[in-house]
XYZ file of C-alpha atoms in Angstrom:
98
model
C 140.319 116.402 84.371
C 137.302 116.797 82.859
C 133.550 116.602 84.180
C 130.607 117.097 82.270
C 132.705 118.946 79.592
C 134.301 121.302 82.034
C 138.148 121.215 82.889
C 139.602 121.312 86.495
C 141.537 124.256 87.398
C 143.131 124.952 90.895
C 143.829 128.636 92.265
C 147.318 128.947 93.227
C 148.467 130.906 96.232
C 149.156 134.098 94.331
C 145.379 134.206 92.850
C 146.008 132.647 89.368
C 143.835 129.660 87.899
C 145.985 126.772 86.404
C 145.971 123.328 85.844
C 147.358 120.966 88.583
C 150.877 119.779 88.071
C 154.205 120.746 88.966
C 157.947 119.439 88.456
C 158.228 115.651 88.136
C 160.194 114.067 90.936
C 163.542 112.030 90.667
C 162.565 108.411 90.273
C 158.665 108.817 89.317
C 157.022 108.232 86.387
C 155.088 110.718 84.565
C 152.099 109.216 85.667
C 152.957 108.658 89.157
C 153.871 112.271 89.111
C 150.763 113.507 88.069
C 148.306 111.650 90.606
C 150.848 112.973 93.250
C 150.568 116.467 92.004
C 146.390 116.162 91.730
C 146.303 114.964 95.135
C 148.423 117.616 96.558
C 146.842 120.368 94.906
C 143.311 119.038 94.142
C 142.594 116.571 96.861
C 141.549 114.425 94.369
C 142.801 110.634 93.789
C 143.003 110.133 89.856
C 144.094 107.335 87.446
C 146.208 108.737 84.579
C 144.927 107.578 81.629
C 147.097 108.696 78.546
C 149.130 111.464 77.616
C 147.164 114.359 75.812
C 149.498 117.013 74.642
C 153.450 117.848 75.050
C 154.287 121.429 74.757
C 158.138 122.359 74.237
C 158.799 125.628 76.429
C 161.263 127.199 74.216
C 158.896 127.131 71.365
C 156.287 129.008 73.144
C 157.497 131.017 75.868
C 160.418 133.316 75.656
C 163.062 133.870 76.866
C 164.622 130.771 75.663
C 166.290 128.532 78.134
C 169.777 127.007 78.016
C 168.076 123.524 79.024
C 164.806 121.733 77.346
C 161.881 121.656 79.304
C 158.537 120.077 78.609
C 154.981 120.288 80.242
C 153.246 116.666 79.734
C 149.524 116.964 79.941
C 147.797 113.871 81.327
C 144.039 113.056 80.898
C 142.831 111.536 84.135
C 139.847 109.437 85.479
C 138.615 110.702 89.133
C 138.901 107.949 91.494
C 137.658 109.934 94.395
C 138.593 112.761 96.800
C 137.506 116.487 97.586
C 139.474 119.858 97.616
C 141.272 120.977 100.839
C 143.064 124.185 100.955
C 146.681 123.590 101.325
C 150.014 125.183 100.912
C 150.041 125.655 97.063
C 146.499 125.903 96.646
C 143.101 127.860 97.695
C 140.598 126.600 95.774
C 139.591 124.243 93.072
C 136.909 124.608 90.339
C 135.749 123.041 87.106
C 135.336 125.594 84.072
C 133.518 125.595 80.773
C 135.654 126.307 77.590
C 134.172 129.908 77.630
């Protein structure tokens, strides 16, 4: 999610900032799972619009896994909502590229 040229990140319980997301649940599309994860982690209702990137874990993160894992990045439009602290995240904020 972007707002005024800034990207949405959530602060995980361990203190690290990350994009909202998670493992895709069985019988959910990538778009459905994206909307679910953003709601759970950032409290926002979003409409996934399109895939903007796919990252092959084994090409970018050692050590290599025996099975394939990909991250799919979706561009989303904000529908509504607001952040509420939860089991996974303690804060959300938009950050400039810098």
